[in-house]
Short mmCIF file of C-alpha atoms and ligand atoms in Angstrom, two decimals:
data_model
loop_
_atom_site.label_atom_id
_atom_site.label_comp_id
_atom_site.label_asym_id
_atom_site.label_seq_id
_atom_site.Cartn_x
_atom_site.Cartn_y
_atom_site.Cartn_z
CA MET A 1 15.21 -25.43 -7.09
CA THR A 2 18.01 -23.42 -5.47
CA PHE A 3 19.39 -19.94 -6.08
CA ALA A 4 22.57 -21.60 -7.42
CA THR A 5 20.61 -23.39 -10.16
CA LEU A 6 19.30 -20.00 -11.30
CA GLY A 7 22.87 -19.11 -12.23
CA LEU A 8 23.63 -16.57 -9.52
CA ILE A 9 27.22 -15.70 -8.72
CA GLU A 10 28.87 -16.67 -5.46
CA PRO A 11 28.82 -13.26 -3.66
CA LEU A 12 25.06 -13.07 -4.20
CA LEU A 13 24.51 -16.67 -3.08
CA ARG A 14 26.46 -15.88 0.07
CA ALA A 15 24.36 -12.78 0.77
CA LEU A 16 21.11 -14.71 0.30
CA GLU A 17 22.36 -17.43 2.59
CA THR A 18 23.21 -14.86 5.25
CA LEU A 19 19.64 -13.54 4.96
CA GLY A 20 18.25 -17.04 5.39
CA TYR A 21 16.73 -17.27 1.90
CA GLN A 22 16.90 -20.97 1.08
CA THR A 23 14.68 -21.44 -1.93
CA PRO A 24 13.58 -18.91 -4.52
CA THR A 25 9.97 -17.79 -4.27
CA PRO A 26 7.87 -18.34 -7.44
CA VAL A 27 8.34 -14.77 -8.65
CA GLN A 28 12.09 -15.04 -8.07
CA ALA A 29 12.27 -18.37 -9.89
CA GLN A 30 10.75 -16.76 -12.97
CA ALA A 31 12.16 -13.25 -12.81
CA ILE A 32 15.81 -13.99 -12.02
CA PRO A 33 16.65 -15.98 -15.20
CA ALA A 34 14.64 -13.57 -17.37
CA VAL A 35 16.39 -10.47 -16.01
CA LEU A 36 19.78 -12.17 -16.33
CA ALA A 37 18.94 -12.88 -19.98
CA GLY A 38 18.31 -9.17 -20.50
CA ARG A 39 14.55 -9.44 -21.03
CA ASP A 40 12.06 -6.71 -20.24
CA LEU A 41 9.54 -7.83 -17.63
CA MET A 42 5.98 -7.17 -16.76
CA ALA A 43 5.45 -8.91 -13.46
CA ALA A 44 2.29 -9.18 -11.39
CA ALA A 45 3.12 -10.47 -7.95
CA GLN A 46 1.29 -10.35 -4.66
CA THR A 47 2.79 -8.19 -1.95
CA GLY A 48 5.23 -10.07 0.24
CA THR A 49 6.12 -12.58 -2.45
CA GLY A 50 9.78 -11.62 -2.60
CA LYS A 51 9.55 -9.46 -5.70
CA THR A 52 12.27 -7.07 -4.50
CA ALA A 53 14.89 -9.82 -4.65
CA GLY A 54 13.25 -10.95 -7.90
CA PHE A 55 14.48 -7.84 -9.66
CA ALA A 56 17.30 -6.60 -7.43
CA VAL A 57 19.40 -9.76 -7.26
CA PRO A 58 19.76 -10.37 -11.02
CA LEU A 59 20.18 -6.64 -11.55
CA LEU A 60 23.12 -6.61 -9.14
CA GLN A 61 24.62 -9.53 -11.04
CA LEU A 62 24.32 -7.78 -14.40
CA LEU A 63 25.86 -4.60 -13.02
CA THR A 64 28.76 -6.56 -11.53
CA MET A 65 29.45 -8.60 -14.64
CA GLU A 66 28.78 -6.08 -17.39
CA GLY A 67 29.05 -2.44 -18.31
CA PRO A 68 31.46 0.39 -17.55
CA LYS A 69 32.25 1.89 -14.18
CA VAL A 70 29.69 4.44 -13.12
CA ALA A 71 30.50 8.01 -14.19
CA ALA A 72 30.19 11.12 -12.00
CA ASN A 73 26.59 12.25 -11.40
CA SER A 74 25.29 9.13 -13.07
CA ALA A 75 23.39 5.96 -12.23
CA ARG A 76 23.56 2.63 -14.03
CA ALA A 77 20.23 1.35 -12.74
CA LEU A 78 17.24 3.23 -11.47
CA ILE A 79 14.49 1.80 -9.28
CA LEU A 80 11.44 4.06 -9.13
CA CYS A 81 9.13 3.68 -6.13
CA PRO A 82 5.89 5.49 -5.27
CA THR A 83 6.66 6.48 -1.68
CA ARG A 84 9.58 7.50 0.48
CA GLU A 85 9.03 4.57 2.79
CA LEU A 86 9.11 2.09 -0.03
CA ALA A 87 12.21 3.73 -1.49
CA GLU A 88 13.93 3.36 1.90
CA GLN A 89 12.86 -0.24 2.24
CA VAL A 90 13.80 -1.27 -1.29
CA HIS A 91 17.14 0.43 -0.83
CA ALA A 92 17.74 -1.40 2.44
CA SER A 93 17.01 -4.74 0.70
CA VAL A 94 19.21 -3.89 -2.29
CA ALA A 95 22.05 -2.94 0.06
CA GLU A 96 21.69 -6.28 1.86
CA TYR A 97 21.75 -8.26 -1.38
CA ALA A 98 24.79 -6.22 -2.51
CA GLN A 99 26.73 -6.69 0.72
CA ASN A 100 29.51 -8.73 -0.95
CA LEU A 101 29.69 -6.78 -4.20
CA PRO A 102 31.77 -3.74 -5.16
CA LEU A 103 28.69 -1.72 -6.13
CA THR A 104 27.27 1.49 -4.72
CA THR A 105 23.60 2.04 -3.91
CA TYR A 106 21.64 5.06 -2.73
CA ALA A 107 18.06 6.24 -2.22
CA VAL A 108 16.67 9.72 -2.97
CA TYR A 109 13.21 11.01 -2.16
CA GLY A 110 11.42 14.24 -1.30
CA GLY A 111 10.58 15.66 2.10
CA VAL A 112 14.24 15.90 3.07
CA SER A 113 16.99 18.31 2.03
CA ILE A 114 18.18 17.87 -1.56
CA ASN A 115 21.75 19.08 -0.96
CA PRO A 116 23.19 15.97 0.70
CA GLN A 117 21.63 13.94 -2.11
CA MET A 118 23.33 16.14 -4.71
CA MET A 119 26.65 15.72 -2.92
CA LYS A 120 26.26 11.97 -2.74
CA LEU A 121 25.45 11.71 -6.45
CA ARG A 122 28.65 13.52 -7.45
CA LYS A 123 30.63 10.29 -7.58
CA GLY A 124 27.78 8.44 -9.26
CA VAL A 125 25.95 5.38 -7.90
CA ASP A 126 25.42 1.98 -9.50
CA ILE A 127 21.85 1.55 -8.27
CA LEU A 128 19.72 4.55 -7.46
CA VAL A 129 16.36 4.08 -5.77
CA ALA A 130 14.13 7.14 -6.18
CA THR A 131 10.67 8.58 -5.92
CA PRO A 132 9.60 10.27 -9.19
CA GLY A 133 9.35 13.91 -8.02
CA ARG A 134 12.79 14.07 -6.41
CA LEU A 135 14.37 12.25 -9.32
CA ILE A 136 13.09 14.91 -11.71
CA ASP A 137 14.33 17.70 -9.40
CA LEU A 138 17.80 16.18 -9.29
CA PHE A 139 17.83 15.73 -13.04
CA ARG A 140 16.73 19.32 -13.69
CA GLN A 141 19.40 20.63 -11.35
CA ASN A 142 22.03 18.66 -13.29
CA ALA A 143 22.89 16.58 -10.26
CA LEU A 144 22.00 13.43 -12.16
CA LYS A 145 22.50 12.30 -15.75
CA LEU A 146 20.76 9.27 -17.09
CA ASN A 147 22.71 8.55 -20.28
CA GLN A 148 24.56 5.67 -18.60
CA LEU A 149 21.36 4.02 -17.46
CA GLN A 150 21.17 0.31 -18.33
CA THR A 151 18.09 -0.75 -16.41
CA LEU A 152 14.93 0.92 -15.17
CA VAL A 153 12.71 -0.77 -12.59
CA LEU A 154 9.20 0.51 -11.94
CA ASP A 155 8.20 -0.89 -8.58
CA GLU A 156 4.52 -0.81 -7.60
CA ALA A 157 3.74 0.89 -10.87
CA ASP A 158 -0.02 0.78 -10.21
CA ARG A 159 0.50 2.74 -7.04
CA MET A 160 2.56 5.34 -8.85
CA LEU A 161 -0.37 5.96 -11.18
CA ASP A 162 -2.86 5.97 -8.28
CA LEU A 163 -0.78 8.63 -6.57
CA GLY A 164 -0.97 10.77 -9.70
CA PHE A 165 2.58 10.29 -10.95
CA SER A 166 1.63 9.66 -14.57
CA GLU A 167 2.95 13.04 -15.69
CA GLU A 168 6.21 12.52 -13.80
CA LEU A 169 6.56 9.09 -15.37
CA ALA A 170 6.05 10.57 -18.83
CA ASN A 171 8.76 13.16 -18.06
CA ILE A 172 11.16 10.52 -16.78
CA TYR A 173 10.46 8.39 -19.83
CA ARG A 174 11.71 11.26 -22.02
CA MET A 175 14.89 11.53 -19.93
CA LEU A 176 15.88 7.88 -20.42
CA PRO A 177 18.15 6.36 -23.06
CA LYS A 178 16.16 4.44 -25.68
CA LYS A 179 18.28 1.32 -25.32
CA ARG A 180 17.74 -0.07 -21.85
CA GLN A 181 16.16 -2.92 -19.95
CA THR A 182 12.86 -2.14 -18.24
CA LEU A 183 11.25 -4.16 -15.48
CA LEU A 184 7.74 -3.30 -14.39
CA PHE A 185 6.44 -4.69 -11.11
CA SER A 186 2.97 -4.23 -9.80
CA ALA A 187 0.81 -6.05 -7.29
CA THR A 188 -2.25 -5.37 -9.39
CA PHE A 189 -2.64 -4.77 -13.11
CA SER A 190 -5.15 -2.22 -14.29
CA ASP A 191 -5.72 -1.41 -17.94
CA GLU A 192 -3.85 1.86 -17.39
CA ILE A 193 -0.80 -0.11 -16.26
CA ARG A 194 -0.99 -2.32 -19.32
CA GLN A 195 -1.03 0.84 -21.42
CA LEU A 196 2.04 2.19 -19.60
CA ALA A 197 3.75 -1.15 -20.12
CA GLY A 198 2.95 -0.99 -23.83
CA GLN A 199 4.80 2.33 -24.03
CA MET A 200 7.79 1.58 -21.85
CA LEU A 201 8.53 -2.10 -22.37
CA ASN A 202 10.08 -3.88 -25.29
CA ASP A 203 8.72 -7.37 -25.99
CA PRO A 204 8.27 -8.04 -22.28
CA LEU A 205 8.00 -11.40 -20.64
CA THR A 206 4.83 -11.49 -18.57
CA ILE A 207 5.03 -13.10 -15.16
CA GLU A 208 1.91 -13.65 -13.16
CA VAL A 209 2.59 -15.75 -10.12
CA SER A 210 -0.83 -15.45 -8.60
CA PRO A 211 -4.29 -14.93 -10.03
CA ARG A 212 -4.86 -11.29 -10.91
CA ASN A 213 -5.93 -9.06 -8.06
CA VAL A 214 -6.18 -11.72 -5.43
CA ALA A 215 -5.03 -11.03 -1.90
CA ALA A 216 -2.50 -13.32 -0.26
CA ASN A 217 -4.31 -16.48 0.78
CA THR A 218 -2.21 -16.77 3.90
CA VAL A 219 -4.21 -13.86 5.33
CA LYS A 220 -7.44 -14.63 7.19
CA GLN A 221 -9.79 -11.78 6.39
CA TRP A 222 -13.03 -10.77 8.03
CA VAL A 223 -15.32 -7.81 8.46
CA VAL A 224 -16.94 -6.41 11.58
CA PRO A 225 -20.01 -4.28 10.86
CA VAL A 226 -20.15 -1.28 13.18
CA ASP A 227 -21.66 2.18 13.31
CA LYS A 228 -19.25 4.89 12.26
CA LYS A 229 -19.42 6.71 15.57
CA ARG A 230 -18.54 3.55 17.51
CA LYS A 231 -15.50 2.50 15.51
CA ALA A 232 -12.92 3.67 18.05
CA GLU A 233 -14.82 2.01 20.86
CA MET A 234 -15.06 -1.18 18.82
CA PHE A 235 -11.34 -1.08 18.08
CA VAL A 236 -10.45 -0.84 21.77
CA HIS A 237 -12.96 -3.59 22.58
CA LEU A 238 -11.52 -5.98 19.99
CA MET A 239 -8.01 -5.10 20.98
CA ARG A 240 -8.62 -5.97 24.61
CA LYS A 241 -10.66 -9.04 23.79
CA GLY A 242 -8.08 -10.39 21.35
CA ARG A 243 -5.12 -9.25 23.47
CA TRP A 244 -3.57 -7.71 20.38
CA LYS A 245 0.14 -7.14 20.68
CA GLN A 246 1.35 -5.54 17.46
CA VAL A 247 -1.21 -4.06 15.13
CA LEU A 248 -0.94 -1.94 12.04
CA VAL A 249 -4.10 0.12 11.65
CA PHE A 250 -5.17 1.96 8.52
CA ALA A 251 -7.32 5.07 8.66
CA LYS A 252 -8.56 7.01 5.66
CA THR A 253 -7.44 10.51 6.53
CA ARG A 254 -4.66 12.28 8.36
CA ASN A 255 -7.18 13.67 10.83
CA GLY A 256 -8.54 10.18 11.31
CA VAL A 257 -5.06 8.91 12.18
CA ASP A 258 -4.48 11.73 14.68
CA ALA A 259 -7.91 11.31 16.29
CA LEU A 260 -7.48 7.57 16.81
CA VAL A 261 -3.94 7.94 18.14
CA ASP A 262 -5.12 10.64 20.59
CA LYS A 263 -7.97 8.44 21.74
CA LEU A 264 -5.73 5.40 22.24
CA GLN A 265 -3.02 7.36 23.98
CA GLY A 266 -5.71 8.90 26.21
CA LEU A 267 -6.57 5.37 27.29
CA GLY A 268 -2.93 4.68 28.10
CA ILE A 269 -2.44 2.51 25.00
CA ASN A 270 0.97 2.62 23.40
CA ALA A 271 0.09 4.02 19.97
CA ASP A 272 1.68 6.26 17.37
CA GLY A 273 0.67 7.49 13.93
CA ILE A 274 2.22 8.16 10.55
CA HIS A 275 0.85 10.17 7.67
CA GLY A 276 1.97 12.52 4.95
CA ASP A 277 1.75 15.69 7.09
CA LYS A 278 4.42 14.48 9.48
CA PRO A 279 8.08 15.17 8.71
CA GLN A 280 9.97 12.26 7.21
CA ALA A 281 12.19 11.84 10.27
CA THR A 282 9.18 11.58 12.58
CA ARG A 283 7.54 9.03 10.31
CA GLN A 284 10.67 6.94 10.12
CA ARG A 285 11.11 7.07 13.89
CA ALA A 286 7.53 5.91 14.51
CA LEU A 287 7.99 3.12 12.00
CA ASP A 288 11.28 1.99 13.52
CA ARG A 289 9.76 2.01 17.00
CA PHE A 290 6.85 -0.07 15.75
CA LYS A 291 9.21 -2.52 14.07
CA SER A 292 11.20 -2.91 17.28
CA SER A 293 7.94 -3.36 19.26
CA ASP A 294 8.45 -0.14 21.26
CA VAL A 295 5.13 0.98 19.82
CA GLN A 296 2.23 -1.45 19.99
CA ILE A 297 -0.29 0.16 17.66
CA LEU A 298 0.76 2.06 14.57
CA VAL A 299 -2.01 3.99 12.86
CA ALA A 300 -1.29 5.01 9.29
CA THR A 301 -2.74 6.41 6.12
CA ASP A 302 -2.09 4.54 2.88
CA VAL A 303 1.22 6.36 2.49
CA ALA A 304 2.61 3.80 4.90
CA ALA A 305 1.04 0.81 3.19
CA ARG A 306 3.82 0.51 0.68
CA GLY A 307 6.85 0.87 2.83
CA LEU A 308 6.36 -1.56 5.62
CA ASP A 309 8.00 -4.90 5.80
CA ILE A 310 7.84 -6.22 9.29
CA GLU A 311 8.60 -9.83 9.92
CA ASP A 312 5.65 -11.75 11.28
CA LEU A 313 3.27 -8.81 11.52
CA PRO A 314 0.27 -10.77 12.78
CA LEU A 315 -2.56 -8.34 12.29
CA VAL A 316 -3.72 -5.49 10.09
CA VAL A 317 -6.88 -3.57 10.97
CA ASN A 318 -8.71 -1.43 8.46
CA PHE A 319 -10.23 1.17 10.74
CA ASP A 320 -11.61 2.67 7.53
CA LEU A 321 -11.81 0.90 4.21
CA PRO A 322 -9.60 2.36 1.49
CA ILE A 323 -11.22 4.46 -1.22
CA VAL A 324 -9.23 2.64 -3.90
CA ALA A 325 -10.00 -1.07 -3.74
CA GLU A 326 -6.47 -2.09 -4.79
CA ASP A 327 -5.16 -0.45 -1.62
CA TYR A 328 -6.93 -3.13 0.36
CA ILE A 329 -4.63 -5.74 -1.18
CA HIS A 330 -1.58 -3.63 -0.40
CA ARG A 331 -2.72 -2.95 3.14
CA ILE A 332 -3.38 -6.54 4.06
CA GLY A 333 -0.20 -7.53 2.28
CA ARG A 334 1.64 -6.16 5.32
CA THR A 335 0.69 -9.38 7.08
CA GLY A 336 0.96 -13.00 5.99
CA ARG A 337 4.28 -12.25 4.31
CA ALA A 338 6.88 -14.74 3.18
CA GLY A 339 4.63 -17.71 3.90
CA ASN A 340 3.56 -16.63 7.41
CA THR A 341 -0.09 -16.51 8.31
CA GLY A 342 -1.81 -13.26 9.20
CA GLU A 343 -5.14 -11.73 9.94
CA ALA A 344 -6.86 -8.68 8.48
CA ILE A 345 -9.92 -7.22 10.15
CA SER A 346 -11.99 -4.44 8.61
CA LEU A 347 -14.34 -2.28 10.67
CA VAL A 348 -17.05 -1.42 8.19
CA CYS A 349 -19.89 1.06 8.62
CA ALA A 350 -22.96 1.45 6.43
CA ASP A 351 -21.62 4.23 4.27
CA GLU A 352 -18.58 2.16 3.31
CA VAL A 353 -20.66 -0.56 1.69
CA ASN A 354 -19.71 0.41 -1.84
CA MET A 355 -16.04 0.23 -0.94
CA LEU A 356 -16.59 -3.19 0.61
CA SER A 357 -18.36 -4.34 -2.51
CA ALA A 358 -15.53 -3.05 -4.73
CA ILE A 359 -12.97 -4.92 -2.60
CA GLU A 360 -14.93 -8.15 -2.76
CA MET A 361 -15.28 -7.83 -6.49
CA LEU A 362 -11.57 -7.11 -6.95
CA THR A 363 -10.43 -9.94 -4.69
CA ARG A 364 -13.18 -12.25 -5.97
CA GLN A 365 -14.32 -13.28 -2.54
CA THR A 366 -17.12 -12.46 -0.15
CA LEU A 367 -15.53 -11.42 3.11
CA SER A 368 -17.05 -13.18 6.09
CA ARG A 369 -18.77 -10.95 8.59
CA HIS A 370 -18.58 -11.20 12.32
CA MET A 371 -21.18 -9.34 14.36
CA GLU A 372 -19.78 -8.27 17.72
CA GLN A 373 -22.18 -8.53 20.62
CA ASP A 374 -23.36 -5.17 21.98
CA PHE A 375 -22.03 -3.45 18.87
CA GLU A 376 -24.78 -4.40 16.40
CA PRO A 377 -24.97 -1.34 14.17
CA GLU A 378 -28.02 0.89 14.13
CA HIS A 379 -27.25 1.49 10.47
CA ARG A 380 -27.14 -1.94 8.93
CA VAL A 381 -24.35 -2.62 6.44
CA PRO A 382 -26.22 -3.95 3.38
CA ASP A 383 -25.26 -7.42 2.15
CA THR A 384 -22.55 -7.61 -0.47
CA ASP A 385 -20.86 -10.34 -2.44
CA ALA A 386 -18.04 -10.87 -4.90
CA SER A 387 -20.33 -10.17 -7.87
CA GLY A 388 -20.44 -6.50 -6.90
CA GLN A 389 -24.07 -6.70 -5.83
CA VAL A 390 -25.10 -4.50 -2.94
CA VAL A 391 -28.38 -5.67 -1.53
CA LYS A 392 -29.93 -2.38 -0.60
CA LYS A 393 -33.37 -3.66 0.21
CA PRO A 394 -33.75 -2.77 3.85
CA LYS A 395 -35.05 -5.30 6.32
CA LYS A 396 -38.51 -4.65 7.66
CA PRO A 397 -38.29 -2.32 10.63
CA LYS A 398 -38.77 -4.11 13.90
CA LYS A 399 -41.84 -3.25 15.88
CA PRO A 400 -41.25 -2.11 19.43
CA LYS A 401 -42.13 -4.71 22.00
CA THR A 402 -42.80 -2.22 24.75
CA SER A 403 -42.41 1.50 24.83
CA GLY A 404 -38.98 2.53 26.04
CA GLY A 405 -37.38 -0.82 25.05
CA GLY A 406 -34.15 -0.99 22.99
CA GLY A 407 -34.28 1.12 19.86
CA LYS A 408 -34.44 4.75 18.99
CA ARG A 409 -37.45 6.93 18.39
CA ASN A 410 -37.50 9.33 15.53
CA LEU A 411 -40.59 11.48 15.10
CA GLY A 412 -42.79 8.71 16.39
CA LYS A 413 -41.25 6.14 14.03
CA TRP A 414 -39.00 3.29 15.12
CA VAL A 415 -35.54 3.38 13.64
CA ASP A 416 -33.37 0.33 13.47
CA SER A 417 -30.76 -0.85 11.05
CA GLY A 418 -33.36 -1.41 8.39
CA ASP A 419 -34.26 2.25 8.41
CA ALA A 420 -30.80 3.36 7.46
CA ALA A 421 -30.97 5.50 4.38
CA PRO A 422 -29.96 3.57 1.26
CA VAL A 423 -26.27 3.95 0.85
CA GLU A 424 -25.20 6.40 -1.79
CA PRO A 425 -22.42 5.53 -4.23
CA SER A 426 -19.12 6.84 -2.86
CA ILE A 427 -18.69 9.14 -5.86
CA LYS A 428 -21.67 11.44 -5.98
CA PRO A 429 -22.50 13.81 -8.82
CA VAL A 430 -21.68 17.37 -7.86
CA ARG A 431 -24.87 19.23 -7.17
CA LYS A 432 -25.13 22.97 -7.08
CA VAL A 433 -26.18 24.16 -3.66
CA PRO A 434 -28.83 26.87 -3.87
CA VAL A 435 -27.91 30.08 -2.12
CA PHE A 436 -30.62 31.14 0.25
CA ASN A 437 -31.29 34.74 0.95
CA THR A 438 -31.48 34.95 4.70
CA GLY A 439 -32.51 38.60 4.74
CA PRO A 440 -36.13 39.78 5.04
CA ARG A 441 -38.32 38.47 2.25
CA LYS A 442 -39.35 40.90 -0.41
CA LYS A 443 -43.00 40.96 -1.16
CA LYS A 444 -43.82 40.08 -4.74
P1 AMP B 501 9.06 -8.45 -0.78
O1 AMP B 501 7.84 -9.03 -1.46
O2 AMP B 501 10.19 -8.26 -1.73
O3 AMP B 501 8.74 -7.20 -0.01
O4 AMP B 501 9.56 -9.55 0.29
C1 AMP B 501 8.78 -9.95 1.37
C2 AMP B 501 9.61 -10.59 2.47
O5 AMP B 501 10.05 -11.88 2.07
C3 AMP B 501 10.86 -9.82 2.86
O6 AMP B 501 10.97 -9.83 4.26
C4 AMP B 501 12.00 -10.62 2.25
O7 AMP B 501 13.17 -10.47 3.01
C5 AMP B 501 11.46 -12.03 2.33
N1 AMP B 501 11.98 -12.94 1.26
C6 AMP B 501 12.11 -12.62 -0.04
N2 AMP B 501 12.55 -13.68 -0.74
C7 AMP B 501 12.71 -14.70 0.14
C8 AMP B 501 13.15 -16.07 0.03
N3 AMP B 501 13.50 -16.59 -1.14
N4 AMP B 501 13.18 -16.81 1.15
C9 AMP B 501 12.80 -16.27 2.34
N5 AMP B 501 12.39 -15.00 2.52
C10 AMP B 501 12.33 -14.22 1.44
#
């Protein structure tokens, strides 16, 4: 199959050829004819499968062939994305696909001044890429009208809900014309997403190019059990041992990102970090420098997981496992893209076992474990498998061979991995903490 057989017009074929796209990916092969036929879509596609071209290319064709010229302060198609980075990236792809067409494209998102965006929208744009919050701001300030809108694309819809945008989406839904085409893309499909689709889509065609919730099989995935306090040391050890060149590292919190970057930089390692507390320009600069290999290690929170498309990124490291299991799929989807192979390594400590179990259940696989010599954890990571079972039964504590030999004493009792406290579920019931009176005790 070729792009020409899918019925694409010559300026688009030329653009795709310039980009080196020879054959349509499976999601493109299914989505392009359906979008051209005006159908609503509900598409589940793995990250890195070419879904952006799957919706953007036929959309550009429809906008070129049909419909009136865009009016002032209007958009003919709207692509909603969960993060600024993704909005930037989707816009960059759309602009590349549109390079031979007389259409205008633009991206708006928060964290930067709204005024230039309002100015730019004055003439109207054919395709507007936006994050939900900024879109609503622009709409409320009358900088944008949506009555000319022909097509709405929800990209990474599951992520939008995870990030708490359901209210914004409901607001946007009320702003849209009833008659329109709606395309919903999501790497994973939760029941909540299906509900959203039921509301927003009209007789949609369902496309599922890969089994539900399965990570790209071009990515070799493995887990290294390690004690929490030795994670940074382990990272540096693996990095040196594996002679890692370009690594994207995910940490759970902003502080975690900063702490790891500080530690790496302190060791003379070329590292930088991105997270939501940093200004947009700083984030973009770090990302660009990583893409151009001026930065070797980029440490990020999940904010960055959606916006990165780096050719041939060989390795993703989960310094911490994500709290939401679906994020694991998105994170490791930064490698093994467009048919390349990649590797994803997760440093897992005992109190992340429930997250590990949730990931294995979601991806329907038991991740292989690799114990690193001299880093065997004191707190054993209980066994897990794809059924969601966490084997909490601790191993029998080892008896000391001689006094003073390897191991740790604790009130006369030997502590090894088997003595680790059973791991609590990650969501604990809230318990009231008693308030103690530290003053002198009253006699009863
Ligand atoms: P996406 O899933 O849209 O983020 O795309 C992942 C990567 O695959 C991007 O770098 C695209 O440029 C690339 N890509 C998309 N479609 C094709 C294709 N048909 N042939 C080759 N590369 C592609």
